[in-house]
Every structure is written in C-alpha cells, then in structure tokens.
Amino acid sequence: MPPGGGQQPAEAVTKVKIHFKAVGNAPIMRKKTFMINGKEKFRALEVFLRNELGVPPQERLFLYCDSAFAPSPDEPLLDLHQCFASRGELIVNYSLTGAYG
C-alpha cells in the first residue's frame, strides 16, 4: 500500500497561456490572455470566444494559430502550445470573416 493511505496523487492539470488577438472587424476583448486547461481541444476556444464576444452560433467565427493556420478542432491545446507558443503564449487570432487564405 502506498504512503498516504492508499490514495494515488491527483493528476496535475497543465494550464496553457492563450493570447487572443482580433483580426479585421472582430470585436476586441478587454481581457486578452487566459490560462486554459491544456487537455481541452482547440474547439473549446471557439465555444469560449463565442460566449465572451456574444457571437451567435449562426455567425461564422474563424480561429487561427499565430496568424498562420487553422488547427483541427480536435487538436489538444497542450500540443499546439508546445509546438507553436511564442514567449510562453499560444497566439490565437480570431475574425468574423476569413482572414488568412
């Protein structure tokens, strides 16, 4: 039996720093940087932004990683952060119209 009464330590939650940047005519957020669970999928950012900005589901919302590409909605944030973070932040650009290609 392990020390501590047989309880296994809780798995640590790895948070990643996300910095949102508006592109084009997208509304600008007051707070732009958030710490989000790294196990969340990229699609969670769209849900989060829709709530923060008040964008209804019938309107398009485009998300880009570091002004370069649109990741798969199933991509874990921790993986994106490890590969594409700049100065400890994953830059996510958002727009109401297609902006990069």
MMTF fields as JSON, N, C-alpha, C and O atoms, coordinates in Angstrom:
{
  "mmtfVersion": "1.0.0",
  "mmtfProducer": "UNKNOWN",
  "numBonds": 403,
  "numAtoms": 404,
  "numGroups": 101,
  "numChains": 1,
  "numModels": 1,
  "chainsPerModel": [1],
  "groupsPerChain": [101],
  "chainIdList": ["A"],
  "bondAtomList": [4, 2, 8, 6, 12, 10, 16, 14, 20, 18, 24, 22, 28, 26, 32, 30, 36, 34, 40, 38, 44, 42, 48, 46, 52, 50, 56, 54, 60, 58, 64, 62, 68, 66, 72, 70, 76, 74, 80, 78, 84, 82, 88, 86, 92, 90, 96, 94, 100, 98, 104, 102, 108, 106, 112, 110, 116, 114, 120, 118, 124, 122, 128, 126, 132, 130, 136, 134, 140, 138, 144, 142, 148, 146, 152, 150, 156, 154, 160, 158, 164, 162, 168, 166, 172, 170, 176, 174, 180, 178, 184, 182, 188, 186, 192, 190, 196, 194, 200, 198, 204, 202, 208, 206, 212, 210, 216, 214, 220, 218, 224, 222, 228, 226, 232, 230, 236, 234, 240, 238, 244, 242, 248, 246, 252, 250, 256, 254, 260, 258, 264, 262, 268, 266, 272, 270, 276, 274, 280, 278, 284, 282, 288, 286, 292, 290, 296, 294, 300, 298, 304, 302, 308, 306, 312, 310, 316, 314, 320, 318, 324, 322, 328, 326, 332, 330, 336, 334, 340, 338, 344, 342, 348, 346, 352, 350, 356, 354, 360, 358, 364, 362, 368, 366, 372, 370, 376, 374, 380, 378, 384, 382, 388, 386, 392, 390, 396, 394, 400, 398],
  "bondOrderList": [1, 1, 1, 1, 1, 1, 1, 1, 1, 1, 1, 1, 1, 1, 1, 1, 1, 1, 1, 1, 1, 1, 1, 1, 1, 1, 1, 1, 1, 1, 1, 1, 1, 1, 1, 1, 1, 1, 1, 1, 1, 1, 1, 1, 1, 1, 1, 1, 1, 1, 1, 1, 1, 1, 1, 1, 1, 1, 1, 1, 1, 1, 1, 1, 1, 1, 1, 1, 1, 1, 1, 1, 1, 1, 1, 1, 1, 1, 1, 1, 1, 1, 1, 1, 1, 1, 1, 1, 1, 1, 1, 1, 1, 1, 1, 1, 1, 1, 1, 1],
  "groupList": [{"groupName": "MET", "atomNameList": ["N", "CA", "C", "O"], "elementList": ["N", "C", "C", "O"], "formalChargeList": [0, 0, 0, 0], "bondAtomList": [1, 0, 2, 1, 3, 2], "bondOrderList": [1, 1, 2], "singleLetterCode": "M", "chemCompType": "L-PEPTIDE LINKING"}, {"groupName": "PRO", "atomNameList": ["N", "CA", "C", "O"], "elementList": ["N", "C", "C", "O"], "formalChargeList": [0, 0, 0, 0], "bondAtomList": [1, 0, 2, 1, 3, 2], "bondOrderList": [1, 1, 2], "singleLetterCode": "P", "chemCompType": "L-PEPTIDE LINKING"}, {"groupName": "GLY", "atomNameList": ["N", "CA", "C", "O"], "elementList": ["N", "C", "C", "O"], "formalChargeList": [0, 0, 0, 0], "bondAtomList": [1, 0, 2, 1, 3, 2], "bondOrderList": [1, 1, 2], "singleLetterCode": "G", "chemCompType": "PEPTIDE LINKING"}, {"groupName": "GLN", "atomNameList": ["N", "CA", "C", "O"], "elementList": ["N", "C", "C", "O"], "formalChargeList": [0, 0, 0, 0], "bondAtomList": [1, 0, 2, 1, 3, 2], "bondOrderList": [1, 1, 2], "singleLetterCode": "Q", "chemCompType": "L-PEPTIDE LINKING"}, {"groupName": "ALA", "atomNameList": ["N", "CA", "C", "O"], "elementList": ["N", "C", "C", "O"], "formalChargeList": [0, 0, 0, 0], "bondAtomList": [1, 0, 2, 1, 3, 2], "bondOrderList": [1, 1, 2], "singleLetterCode": "A", "chemCompType": "L-PEPTIDE LINKING"}, {"groupName": "GLU", "atomNameList": ["N", "CA", "C", "O"], "elementList": ["N", "C", "C", "O"], "formalChargeList": [0, 0, 0, 0], "bondAtomList": [1, 0, 2, 1, 3, 2], "bondOrderList": [1, 1, 2], "singleLetterCode": "E", "chemCompType": "L-PEPTIDE LINKING"}, {"groupName": "VAL", "atomNameList": ["N", "CA", "C", "O"], "elementList": ["N", "C", "C", "O"], "formalChargeList": [0, 0, 0, 0], "bondAtomList": [1, 0, 2, 1, 3, 2], "bondOrderList": [1, 1, 2], "singleLetterCode": "V", "chemCompType": "L-PEPTIDE LINKING"}, {"groupName": "THR", "atomNameList": ["N", "CA", "C", "O"], "elementList": ["N", "C", "C", "O"], "formalChargeList": [0, 0, 0, 0], "bondAtomList": [1, 0, 2, 1, 3, 2], "bondOrderList": [1, 1, 2], "singleLetterCode": "T", "chemCompType": "L-PEPTIDE LINKING"}, {"groupName": "LYS", "atomNameList": ["N", "CA", "C", "O"], "elementList": ["N", "C", "C", "O"], "formalChargeList": [0, 0, 0, 0], "bondAtomList": [1, 0, 2, 1, 3, 2], "bondOrderList": [1, 1, 2], "singleLetterCode": "K", "chemCompType": "L-PEPTIDE LINKING"}, {"groupName": "ILE", "atomNameList": ["N", "CA", "C", "O"], "elementList": ["N", "C", "C", "O"], "formalChargeList": [0, 0, 0, 0], "bondAtomList": [1, 0, 2, 1, 3, 2], "bondOrderList": [1, 1, 2], "singleLetterCode": "I", "chemCompType": "L-PEPTIDE LINKING"}, {"groupName": "HIS", "atomNameList": ["N", "CA", "C", "O"], "elementList": ["N", "C", "C", "O"], "formalChargeList": [0, 0, 0, 0], "bondAtomList": [1, 0, 2, 1, 3, 2], "bondOrderList": [1, 1, 2], "singleLetterCode": "H", "chemCompType": "L-PEPTIDE LINKING"}, {"groupName": "PHE", "atomNameList": ["N", "CA", "C", "O"], "elementList": ["N", "C", "C", "O"], "formalChargeList": [0, 0, 0, 0], "bondAtomList": [1, 0, 2, 1, 3, 2], "bondOrderList": [1, 1, 2], "singleLetterCode": "F", "chemCompType": "L-PEPTIDE LINKING"}, {"groupName": "ASN", "atomNameList": ["N", "CA", "C", "O"], "elementList": ["N", "C", "C", "O"], "formalChargeList": [0, 0, 0, 0], "bondAtomList": [1, 0, 2, 1, 3, 2], "bondOrderList": [1, 1, 2], "singleLetterCode": "N", "chemCompType": "L-PEPTIDE LINKING"}, {"groupName": "ARG", "atomNameList": ["N", "CA", "C", "O"], "elementList": ["N", "C", "C", "O"], "formalChargeList": [0, 0, 0, 0], "bondAtomList": [1, 0, 2, 1, 3, 2], "bondOrderList": [1, 1, 2], "singleLetterCode": "R", "chemCompType": "L-PEPTIDE LINKING"}, {"groupName": "LEU", "atomNameList": ["N", "CA", "C", "O"], "elementList": ["N", "C", "C", "O"], "formalChargeList": [0, 0, 0, 0], "bondAtomList": [1, 0, 2, 1, 3, 2], "bondOrderList": [1, 1, 2], "singleLetterCode": "L", "chemCompType": "L-PEPTIDE LINKING"}, {"groupName": "TYR", "atomNameList": ["N", "CA", "C", "O"], "elementList": ["N", "C", "C", "O"], "formalChargeList": [0, 0, 0, 0], "bondAtomList": [1, 0, 2, 1, 3, 2], "bondOrderList": [1, 1, 2], "singleLetterCode": "Y", "chemCompType": "L-PEPTIDE LINKING"}, {"groupName": "CYS", "atomNameList": ["N", "CA", "C", "O"], "elementList": ["N", "C", "C", "O"], "formalChargeList": [0, 0, 0, 0], "bondAtomList": [1, 0, 2, 1, 3, 2], "bondOrderList": [1, 1, 2], "singleLetterCode": "C", "chemCompType": "L-PEPTIDE LINKING"}, {"groupName": "ASP", "atomNameList": ["N", "CA", "C", "O"], "elementList": ["N", "C", "C", "O"], "formalChargeList": [0, 0, 0, 0], "bondAtomList": [1, 0, 2, 1, 3, 2], "bondOrderList": [1, 1, 2], "singleLetterCode": "D", "chemCompType": "L-PEPTIDE LINKING"}, {"groupName": "SER", "atomNameList": ["N", "CA", "C", "O"], "elementList": ["N", "C", "C", "O"], "formalChargeList": [0, 0, 0, 0], "bondAtomList": [1, 0, 2, 1, 3, 2], "bondOrderList": [1, 1, 2], "singleLetterCode": "S", "chemCompType": "L-PEPTIDE LINKING"}],
  "groupTypeList": [0, 1, 1, 2, 2, 2, 3, 3, 1, 4, 5, 4, 6, 7, 8, 6, 8, 9, 10, 11, 8, 4, 6, 2, 12, 4, 1, 9, 0, 13, 8, 8, 7, 11, 0, 9, 12, 2, 8, 5, 8, 11, 13, 4, 14, 5, 6, 11, 14, 13, 12, 5, 14, 2, 6, 1, 1, 3, 5, 13, 14, 11, 14, 15, 16, 17, 18, 4, 11, 4, 1, 18, 1, 17, 5, 1, 14, 14, 17, 14, 10, 3, 16, 11, 4, 18, 13, 2, 5, 14, 9, 6, 12, 15, 18, 14, 7, 2, 4, 15, 2],
  "groupIdList": [1, 2, 3, 4, 5, 6, 7, 8, 9, 10, 11, 12, 13, 14, 15, 16, 17, 18, 19, 20, 21, 22, 23, 24, 25, 26, 27, 28, 29, 30, 31, 32, 33, 34, 35, 36, 37, 38, 39, 40, 41, 42, 43, 44, 45, 46, 47, 48, 49, 50, 51, 52, 53, 54, 55, 56, 57, 58, 59, 60, 61, 62, 63, 64, 65, 66, 67, 68, 69, 70, 71, 72, 73, 74, 75, 76, 77, 78, 79, 80, 81, 82, 83, 84, 85, 86, 87, 88, 89, 90, 91, 92, 93, 94, 95, 96, 97, 98, 99, 100, 101],
  "secStructList": [7, 7, 6, 6, 6, 6, 7, 7, 7, 7, 7, 7, 7, 7, 3, 3, 3, 3, 3, 3, 3, 3, 7, 6, 6, 7, 7, 7, 7, 1, 7, 7, 3, 3, 3, 3, 3, 6, 6, 1, 5, 6, 2, 2, 2, 2, 2, 2, 2, 2, 2, 2, 2, 6, 7, 7, 6, 6, 1, 7, 7, 3, 3, 3, 3, 6, 6, 6, 5, 7, 7, 7, 6, 6, 7, 5, 2, 2, 2, 2, 2, 2, 2, 2, 7, 5, 6, 6, 3, 3, 3, 3, 3, 3, 3, 1, 1, 7, 7, 7, 7],
  "xCoordList": [0.849, 0.0, 0.895, 1.801, 0.64, 1.487, 1.275, 0.21, 2.318, 2.162, 1.016, 0.722, 0.384, -0.711, -2.076, -3.052, -2.163, -3.469, -3.977, -5.178, -3.096, -3.516, -4.093, -4.513, -4.12, -4.664, -3.564, -2.44, -3.901, -2.971, -3.017, -4.078, -1.882, -1.905, -2.756, -2.758, -3.463, -4.296, -3.392, -2.329, -3.824, -3.045, -3.027, -4.068, -1.844, -1.714, -2.359, -2.225, -3.044, -3.67, -2.652, -2.174, -2.327, -1.393, -2.177, -2.96, -1.96, -2.638, -1.705, -0.486, -2.307, -1.533, -2.045, -3.227, -1.133, -1.48, -1.892, -1.125, -3.12, -3.677, -3.836, -4.411, -3.323, -3.443, -4.294, -3.897, -5.463, -6.379, -6.11, -5.936, -6.078, -5.888, -6.971, -7.168, -7.674, -8.726, -8.105, -7.049, -8.784, -8.353, -9.545, -10.683, -9.278, -10.341, -11.387, -11.064, -12.642, -13.751, -14.226, -15.298, -13.459, -13.859, -13.826, -12.947, -14.777, -14.765, -13.506, -13.015, -12.998, -11.784, -12.177, -13.097, -11.484, -11.764, -11.03, -9.929, -11.639, -10.967, -9.797, -8.681, -10.067, -9.009, -8.638, -9.508, -7.351, -6.926, -6.157, -5.997, -5.686, -4.864, -5.566, -6.058, -5.599, -6.288, -5.442, -4.696, -5.564, -4.955, -6.053, -7.081, -5.821, -6.835, -6.214, -5.039, -6.998, -6.552, -5.981, -6.654, -4.751, -4.081, -4.711, -4.452, -5.53, -6.194, -7.406, -7.921, -7.862, -9.001, -8.609, -7.442, -9.602, -9.391, -9.502, -10.068, -8.951, -8.983, -10.413, -10.652, -11.365, -12.768, -13.307, -14.242, -12.738, -13.183, -12.936, -13.662, -11.908, -11.637, -12.746, -13.088, -13.309, -14.409, -15.623, -16.253, -15.949, -17.085, -16.838, -17.73, -15.631, -15.258, -15.381, -15.965, -14.83, -14.878, -16.302, -16.667, -17.096, -18.49, -19.199, -19.959, -18.95, -19.562, -19.013, -19.774, -17.698, -17.062, -17.486, -17.709, -17.598, -17.876, -19.361, -19.77, -20.165, -21.592, -21.886, -22.847, -21.064, -21.262, -22.237, -21.952, -23.386, -24.371, -23.879, -23.032, -24.407, -23.953, -24.136, -23.392, -25.115, -25.342, -24.317, -24.245, -23.521, -22.47, -21.16, -20.87, -20.378, -19.079, -18.071, -18.102, -17.191, -16.084, -14.868, -14.861, -13.847, -12.642, -11.539, -11.309, -10.852, -9.742, -8.489, -8.52, -7.383, -6.099, -5.03, -5.06, -4.11, -2.972, -1.835, -1.295, -1.477, -0.354, -0.418, 0.603, -1.59, -1.808, -1.373, -1.119, -1.284, -0.717, -1.672, -1.769, -2.371, -3.204, -4.343, -4.312, -5.35, -6.494, -6.314, -6.469, -5.99, -5.792, -7.075, -8.177, -6.914, -8.05, -8.785, -8.144, -10.116, -10.867, -10.545, -10.756, -10.042, -9.735, -8.31, -7.925, -7.532, -6.136, -6.081, -6.687, -5.359, -5.234, -4.449, -3.458, -4.893, -4.224, -2.783, -1.917, -2.522, -1.166, -0.216, 0.906, -0.648, 0.193, 0.471, 1.609, -0.564, -0.378, 0.558, 1.416, 0.384, 1.223, 2.684, 3.576, 2.937, 4.307, 4.977, 6.185, 4.215, 4.793, 4.851, 5.768, 3.894, 3.755, 3.737, 3.512, 3.964, 3.937, 5.109, 6.201, 4.845, 5.866, 5.917, 4.906, 7.074, 7.252, 6.264, 5.756, 5.999, 5.142, 3.65, 2.849, 3.258, 1.843, 1.524, 2.313, 0.365, -0.141, -1.014, -2.032, -0.614, -1.359, -2.488, -2.246, -3.718, -4.888, -5.563, -6.083, -5.544, -6.208, -7.637, -7.901, -8.562, -9.964, -10.556, -10.179, -11.492, -12.101, -13.522, -13.853, -14.35, -15.709, -15.775, -16.8, -14.678, -14.56, -13.249, -12.318, -13.162, -11.923, -10.781, -10.926, -9.666, -8.594, -7.284, -6.554, -6.968, -5.648, -5.767, -5.422, -6.223, -6.224, -7.561, -7.724],
  "yCoordList": [-1.18, 0.0, 1.244, 1.354, 2.194, 3.387, 4.28, 4.264, 5.078, 6.005, 6.98, 7.308, 7.433, 8.401, 7.74, 8.336, 6.521, 5.891, 5.231, 4.989, 4.934, 4.207, 5.071, 4.549, 6.365, 7.23, 7.59, 7.906, 7.538, 7.94, 9.465, 10.064, 10.098, 11.557, 11.95, 11.278, 13.026, 13.522, 13.97, 14.548, 13.698, 14.093, 15.615, 16.266, 16.168, 17.615, 18.143, 17.55, 19.239, 19.879, 20.855, 21.752, 20.679, 21.562, 22.641, 22.364, 23.868, 25.005, 25.618, 25.632, 26.126, 26.804, 28.239, 28.513, 29.138, 30.541, 30.818, 30.586, 31.318, 31.633, 33.144, 33.776, 33.715, 35.158, 35.349, 34.951, 35.957, 36.181, 37.539, 38.542, 37.553, 38.794, 38.908, 37.997, 40.042, 40.29, 40.626, 41.255, 40.194, 40.483, 41.096, 40.665, 42.105, 42.715, 43.386, 44.17, 43.073, 43.726, 42.978, 43.281, 42.019, 41.261, 42.16, 43.013, 41.971, 42.762, 42.481, 41.352, 43.515, 43.387, 43.043, 43.639, 42.096, 41.677, 42.592, 43.06, 42.844, 43.639, 42.865, 43.376, 41.644, 40.764, 39.842, 39.207, 39.768, 39.035, 37.756, 36.91, 37.603, 36.452, 35.621, 36.144, 34.314, 33.388, 32.143, 31.737, 31.544, 30.245, 29.197, 29.259, 28.227, 27.228, 25.843, 25.654, 24.886, 23.509, 23.0, 23.054, 22.51, 22.027, 20.79, 20.478, 20.079, 18.886, 19.246, 18.402, 20.495, 20.929, 20.877, 21.025, 20.665, 20.654, 22.082, 22.959, 22.301, 23.626, 24.141, 25.345, 23.234, 23.659, 24.346, 25.141, 24.054, 24.699, 26.206, 26.977, 26.629, 28.061, 28.771, 29.913, 28.088, 28.702, 28.893, 29.95, 27.884, 27.985, 29.114, 29.917, 29.17, 30.2, 31.593, 32.498, 31.76, 33.066, 33.48, 34.646, 32.544, 32.876, 33.433, 34.397, 32.825, 33.305, 34.674, 35.562, 34.844, 36.107, 37.265, 38.375, 37.009, 38.066, 38.224, 39.212, 37.245, 37.288, 37.006, 37.539, 36.172, 35.815, 34.64, 33.573, 34.827, 33.736, 32.576, 32.77, 31.375, 30.19, 30.283, 29.647, 31.066, 31.147, 32.042, 32.027, 32.822, 33.653, 32.89, 32.092, 33.138, 32.475, 33.094, 34.297, 32.27, 32.715, 31.916, 30.689, 32.603, 31.956, 32.084, 33.17, 30.978, 30.968, 30.491, 29.535, 31.173, 30.84, 30.776, 31.528, 29.885, 29.754, 30.615, 30.338, 31.646, 32.53, 33.099, 33.158, 33.514, 34.128, 33.233, 33.726, 31.944, 31.083, 29.999, 29.787, 29.316, 28.185, 27.979, 28.455, 27.258, 26.905, 25.456, 24.546, 25.22, 23.849, 23.032, 23.577, 21.732, 20.828, 21.092, 21.312, 21.072, 21.294, 20.27, 20.546, 19.1, 18.041, 18.114, 17.273, 19.085, 19.198, 19.667, 20.682, 18.939, 19.372, 20.682, 20.878, 21.563, 22.849, 22.694, 23.476, 21.689, 21.479, 21.174, 21.681, 20.358, 20.044, 21.299, 21.542, 22.091, 23.329, 24.284, 24.922, 24.374, 25.256, 24.811, 25.646, 23.523, 23.016, 23.267, 23.499, 23.223, 23.371, 24.82, 25.181, 25.653, 26.954, 28.145, 29.275, 27.921, 29.041, 29.982, 29.564, 31.251, 32.281, 33.022, 33.566, 33.049, 33.685, 33.155, 33.905, 31.845, 31.195, 31.309, 30.828, 31.946, 32.126, 31.524, 31.628, 30.9, 30.466, 31.6, 31.93, 32.2, 33.306, 32.728, 31.934, 33.126, 32.692, 33.945, 34.768, 34.073, 35.181, 34.769, 33.609, 35.717, 35.412, 36.509, 37.678, 36.097, 37.022, 36.56, 35.382, 37.501, 37.17, 36.896, 36.446, 37.171, 36.851, 36.12, 36.276, 35.317, 34.601, 35.591, 36.582, 35.349, 36.353, 35.882, 36.71, 34.63, 34.165, 33.039, 31.898, 33.313, 32.292, 31.806, 30.939],
  "zCoordList": [0.0, 0.0, 0.0, 0.826, -0.937, -0.987, 0.218, 0.835, 0.559, 1.681, 1.421, 0.271, 2.469, 2.337, 2.347, 1.893, 2.855, 2.994, 1.731, 1.605, 0.793, -0.39, -1.497, -2.529, -1.305, -2.353, -3.34, -2.951, -4.611, -5.648, -5.774, -5.597, -6.077, -6.24, -7.435, -8.466, -7.28, -8.385, -9.524, -9.297, -10.747, -11.914, -12.005, -11.911, -12.185, -12.262, -13.54, -14.611, -13.411, -14.557, -15.143, -14.449, -16.407, -17.078, -17.79, -18.698, -17.372, -17.993, -19.025, -18.855, -20.105, -21.129, -21.244, -21.037, -21.575, -21.709, -23.151, -24.085, -23.316, -24.632, -24.73, -23.844, -25.81, -26.055, -27.31, -28.405, -27.143, -28.257, -28.894, -28.202, -30.237, -30.985, -32.047, -32.851, -32.041, -33.025, -34.376, -34.453, -35.442, -36.805, -37.532, -37.347, -38.36, -39.163, -38.3, -37.407, -38.574, -37.881, -36.638, -36.115, -36.16, -34.968, -33.729, -33.605, -32.818, -31.583, -30.764, -30.726, -30.116, -29.31, -27.872, -27.31, -27.3, -25.928, -24.954, -25.244, -23.807, -22.775, -22.182, -22.085, -21.795, -21.298, -22.456, -23.051, -22.774, -23.961, -23.655, -24.535, -22.441, -22.085, -21.021, -20.021, -21.259, -20.351, -20.154, -21.045, -18.986, -18.7, -18.851, -18.177, -19.751, -20.067, -19.945, -20.258, -19.494, -19.338, -20.661, -21.691, -20.636, -21.838, -22.448, -23.611, -21.69, -22.229, -23.084, -23.817, -22.992, -23.81, -25.287, -25.649, -26.109, -27.559, -28.094, -27.442, -29.293, -29.901, -30.052, -29.959, -30.285, -30.447, -29.195, -29.287, -28.035, -26.799, -26.852, -26.223, -27.605, -27.732, -28.499, -28.192, -29.504, -30.249, -29.343, -29.361, -28.56, -27.629, -26.635, -26.363, -26.1, -25.14, -25.77, -25.173, -26.977, -27.635, -27.982, -27.827, -28.445, -28.765, -27.529, -27.625, -26.379, -25.134, -24.736, -24.352, -24.827, -24.43, -25.321, -24.838, -26.628, -27.6, -27.918, -28.527, -27.502, -27.812, -29.282, -29.837, -29.911, -31.316, -31.374, -30.83, -32.03, -32.096, -32.967, -33.838, -32.734, -33.468, -34.984, -35.73, -35.45, -36.89, -37.6, -38.829, -36.85, -37.443, -37.475, -36.583, -38.501, -38.635, -37.672, -37.413, -37.154, -36.319, -36.755, -36.663, -37.226, -37.723, -36.687, -36.154, -36.397, -35.445, -36.151, -36.926, -35.872, -36.487, -35.408, -34.433, -35.598, -34.688, -35.224, -36.295, -34.49, -34.801, -36.22, -36.905, -36.663, -37.983, -39.138, -40.237, -38.909, -39.941, -40.448, -41.656, -39.552, -39.98, -39.002, -37.867, -39.472, -38.629, -38.186, -39.0, -36.913, -36.432, -36.488, -36.558, -36.456, -36.37, -35.054, -34.026, -35.074, -33.831, -32.742, -31.561, -33.116, -32.144, -31.599, -30.786, -32.021, -31.584, -30.129, -29.786, -29.27, -27.871, -27.764, -28.468, -26.89, -26.717, -26.252, -26.641, -25.422, -24.93, -26.09, -26.116, -27.04, -28.202, -29.025, -29.427, -29.274, -30.033, -29.293, -29.903, -27.99, -27.18, -27.239, -27.387, -27.127, -27.155, -28.501, -28.553, -29.587, -30.928, -31.413, -32.152, -31.014, -31.65, -30.693, -31.129, -29.419, -28.47, -28.725, -29.109, -28.5, -28.615, -27.292, -26.845, -26.666, -25.347, -24.312, -23.479, -24.379, -23.396, -23.651, -22.85, -24.768, -25.077, -26.443, -27.382, -26.535, -27.833, -28.347, -27.74, -29.47, -30.06, -30.905, -31.814, -30.605, -31.372, -31.919, -31.166, -33.249, -33.915, -34.208, -34.524, -34.103, -34.389, -35.263, -35.173, -36.109, -37.054, -37.379, -37.242, -37.807, -38.23, -39.728, -40.239, -40.426, -41.853, -42.066, -41.276, -43.129, -43.422, -43.583, -44.299, -42.944, -42.921, -43.555, -44.101, -43.507, -43.939, -44.968, -44.659, -46.122, -47.163, -47.465, -48.324]
}
